[in-house]
Amino acid sequence: MKNFLILFLISNTIWAQVQFEAKVSKSTLGINENLRIDFIMNADGDNFTPPPFTTDGFKVVGGPSQQVSQSWVNGRSSFNKTYSYYLLPQQKGTLTIRQATIEINGQIYKTNPIKVTVTNAVEKPKDPNDTQLSADTELHLVADVSKSNPYLNEPITVVYKLYFSNNIGITNWRELNKPKYNNFWSQNIDIKQLVLEQGKYNGENYRFVVLRKTVLYPQKSGKLEIEPLSLDVDVQLPSNRRNIFGQVMVVADNKRVSAGAKTIMVRSLPETGKPKDFSGAVGRFEFKAIPSKTTLKSGESLDLNVSVSGSGNLKLFSLPKPIVPSSLEMYDPEHKENVTTPLTGMQGSISDKYTIIPQFKGQYVVKPMEFTFFDLGTGNYKTIATKEIMITVLDGPKPTNTAVASSTNENPKARLLASQQFKYIKLKTKLIAIKSKDFFGSKLYYFLQFLPFLIIPIIVLLKRKQEIIDGDITGNRIKLNSKLAKKYLSEAKKYINQKEPFYIALEKAMHNFLKAKLHIETSDMSKNNIQDLLLSKNANPDTVLEFLTLTENCELARYAPSTNAAIQNDYEKAVSIISELEKQLN
């Protein structure tokens, strides 16, 4: 008999254990499919808080819906409560739905995080008995690629067009996944205004708008992939019903469309005839090197402008650098770009402007410069060479001989001139030691030695005080409920323009206020019990009646039609009633 009693008590303990879990309808789904998630508990609770679905990558398209079941079988009661939500994923990949929380019997319970894999859009089977027009056949997103087999660094364009038939209307769209152009240099072309055009799709007449234009330059040869653009489109579809005037009624729907991935086979530039100094320029160009002047005096400067103009990958290569005699001091260039990017590719010019200052009198030659590019028109490499530039310096110090004139390192006058440029820089330093006292034996040393002994009593006192606070279970519960009441009242004010979340938060605020003031649990919250307890604490009967009436109306108001003025009135009434009860119960 004794063993039977122990077994009975153990089984009752296990049976009575609180369970709170989350379940999803599927762990893998397409980006155009809905996901159902249920939060299930075997005991009633308060302050249910769902995960931040939007932050987790989902859009709530349904819910929350609530289901409660309670049964009594063989002398045992069972309770089950479920909150259900319908979610639509906003991005592809592995998404994690974080924890939901609820308070049951004064204790906080949390669900485990759930991972869901979102794939590309899947094809949904159509019901043969459904004659309703579907957006699946009336709406298409297309990516038009100008060339699928370009050379390396040859421009191609991708134009995204949204086709829709004359039977449907479009009210709005949102980009879900922006295409990533890995191994491409890309430039988006701004579309200032969308223009509705007429065109054909699969041989049928459609309307379309151009949503995006992008110019791409492949930076790697071989097989490259352009990721798809995905849209979430709000559409209006004609239904099978008509109004009293015989007109076809329109229904709102939502459709996700994708342009699909595009594969580009990029050809390498030919190795035959490729010069050693080829820097990767592809297109059609002109090359120039123009000095600002060729005759000057010692100490004067000239500008040498090296430029390339034309059409091609202007931003993706470097210009050749001029080679000048060492007697000419050349500074780092100032780089300028005047490039536009229409659909045909980059056009304009780039330039490097060098400042050159001569050191000695004489004549100096800047050797010819060469620029090589791959001509897409002919499929061959072309080299453009500039003429040599003769610079004449009319006066200034003379080198000892013409051979030495080309090198400042071997000319005494040049060395003297170079040394005078730095004569104001101090070459020797005098370091003065900073006097410092030893740390060992100082006041700070002894203070730090005894500091731990001074802190120990403070730690002991703080620990005892914390133990007293932790031991006051009733007081902590009252503080928590009071804090929650203020929190949910603040939430109600935030959702004052959204009926359902407003009344949920307002109801939670009033329940937590009662739990804080009357020291009761959720199971004790019957109307008669609350009324008796409030009156026993000398609360005004009229105020008590208003409080109970407003509490009962919160559940009904969530599903009944209401105006913003009525919601504002209920909020002000709740604040007034709670304030009055605060004064009366204290």
Coordinates of C-alpha atoms in Angstrom, one line a residue:
M1 CA 0.0 0.0 0.0
K2 CA 2.8 2.3 0.9
N3 CA 4.6 1.7 -2.4
F4 CA 1.4 2.3 -4.3
L5 CA 0.9 5.6 -2.6
I6 CA 4.5 6.7 -3.5
L7 CA 4.0 5.7 -7.1
F8 CA 0.7 7.6 -7.2
L9 CA 2.4 10.8 -5.9
I10 CA 5.2 10.6 -8.4
S11 CA 2.9 10.1 -11.3
N12 CA 0.8 13.0 -10.2
T13 CA 3.9 15.2 -10.0
I14 CA 5.0 14.3 -13.5
W15 CA 1.4 14.8 -14.8
A16 CA 1.1 18.2 -13.2
Q17 CA 4.4 19.5 -14.7
V18 CA 3.9 22.7 -16.8
Q19 CA 4.7 22.4 -20.5
F20 CA 5.1 25.3 -22.9
E21 CA 6.4 24.6 -26.5
A22 CA 6.3 25.9 -30.0
K23 CA 5.6 23.8 -33.1
V24 CA 5.7 24.7 -36.8
S25 CA 3.7 23.2 -39.7
K26 CA 6.9 22.5 -41.7
S27 CA 10.6 23.0 -41.3
T28 CA 11.4 23.7 -45.1
L29 CA 9.2 25.9 -47.3
G30 CA 9.4 28.1 -50.3
I31 CA 9.6 31.9 -50.0
N32 CA 6.0 32.1 -51.4
E33 CA 4.5 29.7 -48.9
N34 CA 2.9 30.4 -45.5
L35 CA 4.1 28.9 -42.2
R36 CA 1.9 28.1 -39.3
I37 CA 3.4 28.2 -35.8
D38 CA 1.5 27.1 -32.6
F39 CA 2.5 28.0 -29.1
I40 CA 1.0 25.2 -26.8
M41 CA 0.7 25.2 -23.0
N42 CA -0.9 22.8 -20.6
A43 CA -1.7 25.4 -18.0
D44 CA -3.3 28.9 -18.2
G45 CA -1.0 31.8 -18.0
D46 CA -0.7 35.6 -18.4
N47 CA 1.4 38.1 -20.3
F48 CA 2.0 35.9 -23.4
T49 CA 4.7 37.5 -25.5
P50 CA 5.3 36.1 -29.0
P51 CA 8.8 36.2 -30.7
P52 CA 9.7 39.3 -32.8
F53 CA 8.6 37.8 -36.1
T54 CA 9.5 40.8 -38.2
T55 CA 13.1 40.9 -36.8
D56 CA 13.4 37.1 -37.4
G57 CA 12.6 37.6 -41.1
F58 CA 8.8 36.9 -41.2
K59 CA 5.6 38.9 -41.9
V60 CA 2.5 38.0 -39.9
V61 CA -0.3 37.4 -42.3
G62 CA -2.8 35.8 -39.8
G63 CA -3.4 35.5 -36.1
P64 CA -3.0 35.4 -33.3
S65 CA -5.9 32.9 -33.0
Q66 CA -6.6 31.3 -29.6
Q67 CA -7.9 27.8 -28.9
V68 CA -8.7 26.4 -25.4
S69 CA -9.7 22.8 -24.5
Q70 CA -10.4 21.3 -21.1
S71 CA -11.5 17.8 -20.3
W72 CA -12.0 15.5 -17.3
V73 CA -11.2 11.8 -17.9
N74 CA -11.0 9.1 -15.2
G75 CA -10.9 11.6 -12.4
R76 CA -8.1 13.7 -14.0
S77 CA -8.5 17.1 -15.7
S78 CA -6.5 18.1 -18.7
F79 CA -6.0 21.7 -20.0
N80 CA -4.6 22.8 -23.3
K81 CA -4.3 26.3 -24.7
T82 CA -2.8 27.3 -28.1
Y83 CA -1.8 30.6 -29.7
S84 CA -1.5 30.2 -33.5
Y85 CA 0.1 32.6 -36.1
Y86 CA 0.5 32.4 -39.9
L87 CA 3.8 33.7 -41.2
L88 CA 5.2 34.6 -44.6
P89 CA 9.0 34.5 -45.0
Q90 CA 10.6 37.7 -46.2
Q91 CA 14.0 36.3 -47.2
K92 CA 15.7 33.0 -48.2
G93 CA 18.1 31.0 -46.1
T94 CA 18.0 29.5 -42.6
L95 CA 15.8 31.7 -40.4
T96 CA 15.5 31.3 -36.6
I97 CA 12.3 32.0 -34.8
R98 CA 13.3 33.2 -31.3
Q99 CA 11.7 32.3 -28.0
A100 CA 8.1 33.1 -26.9
T101 CA 7.5 33.8 -23.1
I102 CA 4.5 33.4 -20.8
E103 CA 3.9 33.7 -17.0
I104 CA 2.3 30.7 -15.4
N105 CA 1.7 30.7 -11.6
G106 CA 4.2 33.5 -11.1
Q107 CA 7.0 31.8 -13.1
I108 CA 8.3 32.7 -16.6
Y109 CA 8.4 29.9 -19.2
K110 CA 10.1 30.1 -22.6
T111 CA 9.9 28.1 -25.8
N112 CA 13.0 26.8 -27.6
P113 CA 14.2 28.6 -30.7
I114 CA 13.1 27.0 -34.0
K115 CA 15.1 27.0 -37.2
V116 CA 13.3 27.1 -40.6
T117 CA 14.9 26.7 -44.1
V118 CA 13.4 29.0 -46.7
T119 CA 14.1 28.1 -50.4
N120 CA 13.2 29.6 -53.8
A121 CA 9.6 30.0 -54.7
V122 CA 7.8 26.7 -55.3
E123 CA 5.0 26.0 -57.7
K124 CA 1.6 25.6 -56.1
P125 CA -0.8 23.1 -57.7
K126 CA -4.0 24.8 -59.0
D127 CA -7.4 23.4 -58.1
P128 CA -9.1 22.3 -61.4
N129 CA -12.5 23.3 -59.9
D130 CA -11.3 26.8 -59.2
T131 CA -12.2 29.1 -62.0
Q132 CA -11.0 32.2 -60.2
L133 CA -8.4 34.2 -62.2
S134 CA -5.0 33.6 -60.6
A135 CA -2.1 36.0 -60.4
D136 CA 0.2 33.0 -61.2
T137 CA -0.7 33.2 -64.9
E138 CA -1.2 36.9 -65.2
L139 CA 2.0 38.3 -63.6
H140 CA 5.6 37.7 -64.6
L141 CA 9.0 39.2 -63.7
V142 CA 11.6 39.0 -66.5
A143 CA 15.3 39.8 -66.5
D144 CA 16.5 40.8 -70.0
V145 CA 20.3 40.3 -70.4
S146 CA 21.9 42.0 -73.4
K147 CA 24.6 39.4 -73.9
S148 CA 25.2 36.0 -72.4
N149 CA 28.7 35.4 -73.7
P150 CA 30.7 38.6 -73.2
Y151 CA 34.5 39.1 -73.0
L152 CA 36.1 39.9 -69.7
N153 CA 35.4 43.5 -68.8
E154 CA 32.9 43.9 -71.7
P155 CA 29.7 45.7 -70.6
I156 CA 26.4 43.9 -70.5
T157 CA 23.0 45.2 -69.3
V158 CA 20.3 43.6 -67.2
V159 CA 16.8 45.2 -67.5
Y160 CA 14.1 43.9 -65.1
K161 CA 10.5 44.2 -66.5
L162 CA 7.3 43.4 -64.6
Y163 CA 4.7 42.1 -67.1
F164 CA 1.0 41.9 -66.1
S165 CA -2.1 41.2 -68.2
N166 CA -5.0 43.6 -68.9
N167 CA -7.2 41.5 -66.6
I168 CA -5.5 42.5 -63.3
G169 CA -4.3 45.6 -61.5
I170 CA -1.2 46.3 -59.4
T171 CA -1.4 48.5 -56.3
N172 CA 2.1 48.1 -54.8
W173 CA 5.3 46.0 -54.8
R174 CA 8.2 45.5 -52.5
E175 CA 11.7 44.1 -53.2
L176 CA 12.3 40.9 -51.2
N177 CA 15.8 39.9 -52.5
K178 CA 18.0 42.4 -54.3
P179 CA 20.2 40.6 -56.8
K180 CA 23.9 40.3 -55.9
Y181 CA 26.4 40.6 -58.7
N182 CA 29.3 38.5 -57.5
N183 CA 32.4 38.9 -59.7
F184 CA 30.9 41.8 -61.5
W185 CA 31.5 45.5 -61.4
S186 CA 27.9 46.9 -61.3
Q187 CA 26.3 50.3 -61.8
N188 CA 22.5 50.8 -61.3
I189 CA 20.8 53.4 -63.6
D190 CA 18.3 55.5 -61.8
I191 CA 14.7 55.4 -63.1
K192 CA 13.1 58.7 -62.2
Q193 CA 9.6 57.8 -63.2
L194 CA 8.0 54.4 -64.1
V195 CA 6.4 54.4 -67.5
L196 CA 3.6 51.9 -68.4
E197 CA 4.3 50.3 -71.8
Q198 CA 2.7 47.7 -74.1
G199 CA 4.6 44.6 -75.1
K200 CA 4.3 40.9 -75.7
Y201 CA 5.1 38.0 -73.3
N202 CA 5.0 34.5 -74.8
G203 CA 3.3 35.8 -77.8
E204 CA 0.4 37.5 -75.9
N205 CA -0.3 41.2 -75.3
Y206 CA 0.8 42.4 -71.9
R207 CA 1.4 45.7 -70.1
F208 CA 4.8 46.1 -68.4
V209 CA 7.0 48.6 -66.5
V210 CA 10.8 48.7 -66.3
L211 CA 11.7 48.5 -62.6
R212 CA 15.5 48.4 -62.7
K213 CA 18.4 48.8 -65.1
T214 CA 22.0 47.7 -64.3
V215 CA 25.2 47.8 -66.2
L216 CA 27.7 44.9 -65.4
Y217 CA 31.3 44.4 -66.2
P218 CA 32.5 40.8 -65.6
Q219 CA 35.7 40.6 -63.6
K220 CA 36.3 36.9 -63.9
S221 CA 36.2 34.6 -66.9
G222 CA 34.2 31.4 -66.9
K223 CA 30.6 30.6 -65.7
L224 CA 29.1 33.4 -63.6
E225 CA 25.6 33.6 -62.1
I226 CA 23.4 36.7 -61.6
E227 CA 21.2 36.1 -58.6
P228 CA 17.4 36.7 -59.1
L229 CA 15.4 39.7 -58.2
S230 CA 12.3 38.8 -56.1
L231 CA 9.2 41.0 -55.6
D232 CA 6.2 40.9 -53.3
V233 CA 3.4 42.3 -55.4
D234 CA -0.1 43.4 -54.3
V235 CA -2.6 42.8 -57.1
Q236 CA -6.3 43.2 -57.7
L237 CA -8.1 40.2 -59.4
P238 CA -11.6 40.0 -60.9
S239 CA -13.8 37.5 -59.0
N240 CA -16.7 35.3 -60.1
R241 CA -19.1 37.5 -58.2
R242 CA -21.0 40.6 -59.3
N243 CA -22.5 43.5 -57.4
I244 CA -26.1 44.6 -57.5
F245 CA -25.3 46.6 -60.6
G246 CA -23.9 43.6 -62.5
Q247 CA -20.3 44.8 -62.2
V248 CA -17.5 42.3 -61.6
M249 CA -16.3 42.5 -58.0
V250 CA -12.5 42.8 -57.5
V251 CA -10.6 40.9 -54.8
A252 CA -7.1 41.8 -53.4
D253 CA -4.4 39.2 -53.6
N254 CA -0.7 38.9 -53.0
K255 CA 1.9 37.3 -55.4
R256 CA 5.6 36.7 -55.1
V257 CA 7.5 36.7 -58.4
S258 CA 11.1 36.0 -59.2
A259 CA 13.1 36.8 -62.3
G260 CA 15.2 33.6 -61.9
A261 CA 18.9 33.3 -61.9
K262 CA 20.8 34.1 -65.1
T263 CA 24.0 32.3 -66.2
I264 CA 26.7 34.3 -68.0
M265 CA 29.6 32.5 -69.8
V266 CA 32.5 35.0 -69.8
R267 CA 35.2 34.6 -72.4
S268 CA 38.9 35.3 -71.5
L269 CA 40.8 37.9 -73.5
P270 CA 42.9 36.3 -76.2
E271 CA 46.6 35.6 -75.3
T272 CA 47.7 35.9 -78.9
G273 CA 49.2 39.4 -79.4
K274 CA 48.7 40.5 -75.8
P275 CA 51.4 43.1 -74.9
K276 CA 53.3 42.8 -71.6
D277 CA 52.2 46.2 -70.5
F278 CA 48.5 45.5 -71.0
S279 CA 46.6 46.9 -67.9
G280 CA 43.1 45.5 -68.6
A281 CA 41.6 48.3 -70.7
V282 CA 38.7 47.0 -72.9
G283 CA 36.8 49.2 -75.3
R284 CA 37.6 52.0 -77.8
F285 CA 39.9 54.8 -76.5
E286 CA 42.1 57.7 -77.3
F287 CA 45.3 58.4 -75.4
K288 CA 47.1 61.7 -74.9
A289 CA 49.9 63.2 -72.9
I290 CA 49.9 67.0 -73.1
P291 CA 52.3 69.4 -71.1
S292 CA 51.0 72.8 -70.0
K293 CA 54.2 74.3 -71.4
T294 CA 57.6 73.2 -72.6
T295 CA 59.8 76.3 -72.0
L296 CA 60.2 77.5 -68.4
K297 CA 62.7 79.0 -65.9
S298 CA 64.3 77.2 -63.0
G299 CA 61.9 77.0 -60.1
E300 CA 58.8 77.2 -62.3
S301 CA 56.6 74.2 -62.7
L302 CA 54.7 72.6 -65.5
D303 CA 51.7 70.2 -65.6
L304 CA 51.7 67.1 -67.6
N305 CA 48.2 65.8 -68.2
V306 CA 48.0 62.1 -69.2
S307 CA 44.4 61.2 -70.3
V308 CA 42.3 58.4 -71.8
S309 CA 38.9 59.1 -73.3
G310 CA 36.3 57.0 -75.1
S311 CA 34.0 54.2 -74.2
G312 CA 34.9 51.1 -72.1
N313 CA 35.8 50.1 -68.6
L314 CA 37.3 53.5 -67.8
K315 CA 37.2 53.0 -64.0
L316 CA 38.8 49.6 -64.0
F317 CA 42.3 50.2 -65.2
S318 CA 45.3 52.4 -64.4
L319 CA 47.0 54.9 -66.7
P320 CA 50.6 54.5 -67.7
K321 CA 53.1 56.6 -65.7
P322 CA 55.5 59.0 -67.5
I323 CA 59.3 58.4 -67.2
V324 CA 61.2 61.7 -66.7
P325 CA 64.9 62.4 -66.1
S326 CA 66.0 62.5 -62.5
S327 CA 66.8 66.2 -62.8
L328 CA 63.1 66.8 -63.1
E329 CA 61.2 66.5 -59.8
M330 CA 57.8 64.8 -60.4
Y331 CA 55.1 64.7 -57.8
D332 CA 52.2 62.2 -57.3
P333 CA 49.4 62.8 -59.8
E334 CA 46.0 64.3 -59.2
H335 CA 43.5 61.8 -60.6
K336 CA 40.2 63.0 -62.2
E337 CA 37.3 61.1 -63.6
N338 CA 34.6 62.4 -65.9
V339 CA 32.6 59.3 -66.6
T340 CA 28.9 58.6 -67.2
T341 CA 27.3 55.1 -67.3
P342 CA 24.3 54.8 -69.7
L343 CA 23.0 51.4 -70.8
T344 CA 25.7 51.1 -73.4
G345 CA 28.4 51.2 -70.7
M346 CA 30.9 53.7 -69.3
Q347 CA 31.8 56.8 -71.4
G348 CA 33.9 59.8 -70.8
S349 CA 37.5 60.3 -69.7
I350 CA 40.0 59.7 -66.9
S351 CA 43.2 61.7 -66.4
D352 CA 46.3 61.9 -64.2
K353 CA 47.9 65.4 -63.8
Y354 CA 51.5 65.4 -62.8
T355 CA 53.3 68.5 -61.5
I356 CA 57.0 68.7 -62.7
I357 CA 59.7 71.1 -61.4
P358 CA 63.1 71.3 -63.0
Q359 CA 66.3 71.7 -60.9
F360 CA 68.9 72.7 -63.5
K361 CA 69.2 74.7 -66.7
G362 CA 69.2 72.6 -69.9
Q363 CA 67.0 70.5 -72.1
Y364 CA 65.2 67.3 -70.9
V365 CA 63.3 64.6 -72.8
V366 CA 60.2 62.9 -71.5
K367 CA 60.2 59.6 -73.4
P368 CA 57.1 58.5 -75.4
M369 CA 54.4 56.8 -73.5
E370 CA 52.3 53.8 -74.7
F371 CA 48.8 52.7 -73.8
T372 CA 47.4 49.3 -74.9
F373 CA 43.7 48.3 -74.9
F374 CA 41.6 45.4 -76.3
D375 CA 39.3 46.7 -79.1
L376 CA 35.9 45.0 -78.9
G377 CA 35.1 46.1 -82.5
T378 CA 38.0 44.3 -84.1
G379 CA 38.8 41.7 -81.4
N380 CA 42.4 42.7 -81.4
Y381 CA 44.8 44.6 -79.1
K382 CA 45.8 48.1 -80.1
T383 CA 48.6 50.3 -78.8
I384 CA 48.6 54.1 -78.9
A385 CA 52.0 55.9 -78.4
T386 CA 52.5 59.6 -77.6
K387 CA 55.3 61.8 -79.1
E388 CA 58.4 62.5 -77.0
I389 CA 58.2 65.8 -75.1
M390 CA 61.2 68.2 -75.0
I391 CA 61.4 70.5 -72.0
T392 CA 63.7 73.5 -72.1
V393 CA 64.8 75.2 -68.9
L394 CA 66.2 78.7 -69.7
D395 CA 68.1 79.6 -66.6
G396 CA 69.3 78.2 -63.3
P397 CA 72.4 76.3 -62.0
K398 CA 74.4 74.4 -64.6
P399 CA 75.5 70.9 -64.1
T400 CA 79.3 70.2 -64.4
N401 CA 78.8 68.3 -67.6
T402 CA 76.0 67.0 -69.7
A403 CA 76.4 63.4 -68.4
V404 CA 76.0 64.4 -64.8
A405 CA 73.2 66.8 -65.6
S406 CA 70.7 63.9 -65.6
S407 CA 71.4 62.9 -62.0
T408 CA 71.1 65.1 -59.0
N409 CA 72.8 62.5 -56.8
E410 CA 76.2 63.0 -58.7
N411 CA 76.1 66.9 -59.0
P412 CA 77.5 69.0 -56.1
K413 CA 75.3 71.9 -56.8
A414 CA 72.2 69.7 -56.9
R415 CA 73.2 68.1 -53.6
L416 CA 73.7 71.6 -52.1
L417 CA 70.3 72.8 -53.4
A418 CA 68.7 69.6 -52.0
S419 CA 70.4 70.0 -48.6
Q420 CA 69.2 73.7 -48.3
Q421 CA 65.6 72.5 -48.6
F422 CA 65.9 70.8 -45.2
K423 CA 68.3 73.2 -43.3
Y424 CA 65.5 74.3 -40.9
I425 CA 64.9 70.7 -39.8
K426 CA 66.6 69.9 -36.5
L427 CA 68.9 66.9 -37.0
K428 CA 70.0 66.4 -33.3
T429 CA 67.9 65.8 -30.3
K430 CA 68.5 66.2 -26.5
L431 CA 66.5 63.7 -24.4
I432 CA 65.9 64.7 -20.8
A433 CA 65.0 61.9 -18.4
I434 CA 61.7 62.4 -16.4
K435 CA 62.2 61.9 -12.7
S436 CA 59.8 59.3 -11.2
K437 CA 59.4 57.8 -7.7
D438 CA 59.3 54.0 -7.2
F439 CA 55.9 52.5 -7.0
F440 CA 57.0 50.0 -4.3
G441 CA 56.6 51.6 -0.9
S442 CA 54.4 54.5 -2.1
K443 CA 51.0 55.5 -0.7
L444 CA 49.2 54.1 -3.7
Y445 CA 51.0 50.8 -3.2
Y446 CA 49.8 50.4 0.4
F447 CA 46.3 51.6 -0.5
L448 CA 46.0 48.9 -3.1
Q449 CA 47.4 46.3 -0.7
F450 CA 44.6 47.0 1.9
L451 CA 41.8 47.7 -0.6
P452 CA 40.6 44.0 -0.7
F453 CA 40.2 43.9 3.1
L454 CA 38.1 47.1 3.0
I455 CA 35.8 45.7 0.3
I456 CA 35.1 42.4 2.0
P457 CA 32.7 43.9 4.7
I458 CA 30.8 45.9 2.0
I459 CA 30.4 42.7 -0.1
V460 CA 29.0 40.8 2.9
L461 CA 26.5 43.5 3.7
L462 CA 25.3 43.8 0.1
K463 CA 25.0 40.0 -0.1
R464 CA 22.8 39.9 3.1
K465 CA 20.7 42.7 1.8
Q466 CA 20.2 40.8 -1.5
E467 CA 19.3 37.6 0.3
I468 CA 16.6 39.5 2.3
I469 CA 15.2 41.0 -1.0
D470 CA 15.3 37.6 -2.7
G471 CA 13.5 35.9 0.3
D472 CA 10.6 38.3 0.1
I473 CA 8.7 36.3 -2.5
T474 CA 5.4 38.2 -1.9
G475 CA 7.1 41.6 -2.2
N476 CA 9.0 40.7 -5.3
R477 CA 5.8 39.4 -6.9
I478 CA 4.0 42.6 -6.1
K479 CA 6.8 44.7 -7.5
L480 CA 6.9 42.6 -10.7
N481 CA 3.1 42.9 -11.2
S482 CA 3.2 46.6 -10.6
K483 CA 6.0 46.9 -13.1
L484 CA 4.1 44.8 -15.6
A485 CA 1.0 46.9 -15.1
K486 CA 2.9 50.1 -16.0
K487 CA 4.6 48.4 -18.9
Y488 CA 1.3 47.2 -20.5
L489 CA -0.4 50.5 -19.9
S490 CA 2.4 52.1 -21.8
E491 CA 2.1 49.6 -24.6
A492 CA -1.6 50.3 -24.8
K493 CA -0.9 54.0 -25.4
K494 CA 1.6 53.0 -28.1
Y495 CA -1.0 50.9 -29.9
I496 CA -3.8 53.4 -29.5
N497 CA -4.4 53.4 -33.3
Q498 CA -4.5 49.6 -33.5
K499 CA -7.6 48.1 -31.9
E500 CA -6.7 44.5 -31.1
P501 CA -3.2 45.0 -29.7
F502 CA -4.5 48.0 -27.7
Y503 CA -7.2 46.0 -25.9
I504 CA -4.8 43.1 -25.3
A505 CA -2.3 45.4 -23.6
L506 CA -5.0 47.3 -21.7
E507 CA -6.5 44.0 -20.3
K508 CA -3.0 42.8 -19.2
A509 CA -2.3 46.2 -17.5
M510 CA -5.5 46.0 -15.5
H511 CA -5.0 42.3 -14.5
N512 CA -1.4 43.0 -13.3
F513 CA -2.6 46.1 -11.4
L514 CA -5.1 43.9 -9.4
K515 CA -2.4 41.2 -8.8
A516 CA -0.1 43.9 -7.4
K517 CA -2.7 45.7 -5.2
L518 CA -4.7 42.7 -4.0
H519 CA -1.8 40.1 -3.7
I520 CA -3.8 37.5 -5.7
E521 CA -3.0 35.1 -8.5
T522 CA -4.7 34.6 -11.9
S523 CA -6.7 31.7 -10.5
D524 CA -8.4 33.9 -7.9
M525 CA -9.5 36.5 -10.4
S526 CA -13.3 36.0 -10.4
K527 CA -15.6 39.0 -10.6
N528 CA -17.1 38.5 -7.1
N529 CA -13.8 37.8 -5.4
I530 CA -12.2 41.0 -7.0
Q531 CA -15.2 43.1 -6.0
D532 CA -15.2 41.8 -2.3
L533 CA -11.4 42.4 -2.0
L534 CA -11.6 45.9 -3.4
L535 CA -14.5 46.9 -1.2
S536 CA -12.8 45.4 1.9
K537 CA -9.9 47.7 1.3
N538 CA -12.2 50.7 1.4
A539 CA -12.4 51.3 -2.4
N540 CA -15.2 53.5 -3.7
P541 CA -18.1 51.2 -4.9
D542 CA -18.6 53.3 -8.0
T543 CA -14.9 53.1 -8.9
V544 CA -14.9 49.4 -8.4
L545 CA -18.0 49.0 -10.7
E546 CA -16.3 51.1 -13.4
F547 CA -13.1 49.0 -13.1
L548 CA -15.0 45.7 -13.5
T549 CA -17.1 46.9 -16.4
L550 CA -14.1 48.2 -18.3
T551 CA -12.2 44.9 -17.7
E552 CA -15.2 42.9 -19.1
N553 CA -15.5 45.1 -22.1
C554 CA -11.8 44.7 -23.1
E555 CA -12.4 41.2 -24.5
L556 CA -15.5 42.2 -26.3
A557 CA -14.0 45.4 -27.8
R558 CA -11.2 43.4 -29.5
Y559 CA -13.8 41.9 -31.9
A560 CA -16.5 44.6 -32.0
P561 CA -16.4 47.6 -34.3
S562 CA -14.9 50.7 -32.7
T563 CA -13.6 54.1 -33.5
N564 CA -10.4 55.8 -32.6
A565 CA -12.4 58.2 -30.4
A566 CA -13.8 55.2 -28.5
I567 CA -10.3 53.6 -28.0
Q568 CA -9.0 57.0 -26.8
N569 CA -11.9 57.2 -24.4
D570 CA -11.3 53.7 -23.0
Y571 CA -7.6 54.5 -22.5
E572 CA -8.3 57.7 -20.6
K573 CA -11.0 55.9 -18.5
A574 CA -8.4 53.2 -17.6
V575 CA -5.8 55.7 -16.5
S576 CA -8.4 57.6 -14.4
I577 CA -9.8 54.5 -12.7
I578 CA -6.3 53.1 -11.9
S579 CA -5.3 56.5 -10.5
E580 CA -8.4 56.6 -8.3
L581 CA -7.8 53.1 -7.0
E582 CA -4.2 53.9 -6.3
K583 CA -5.3 56.7 -4.0
Q584 CA -8.1 54.7 -2.4
L585 CA -6.2 51.5 -1.8
N586 CA -3.2 53.2 -0.3

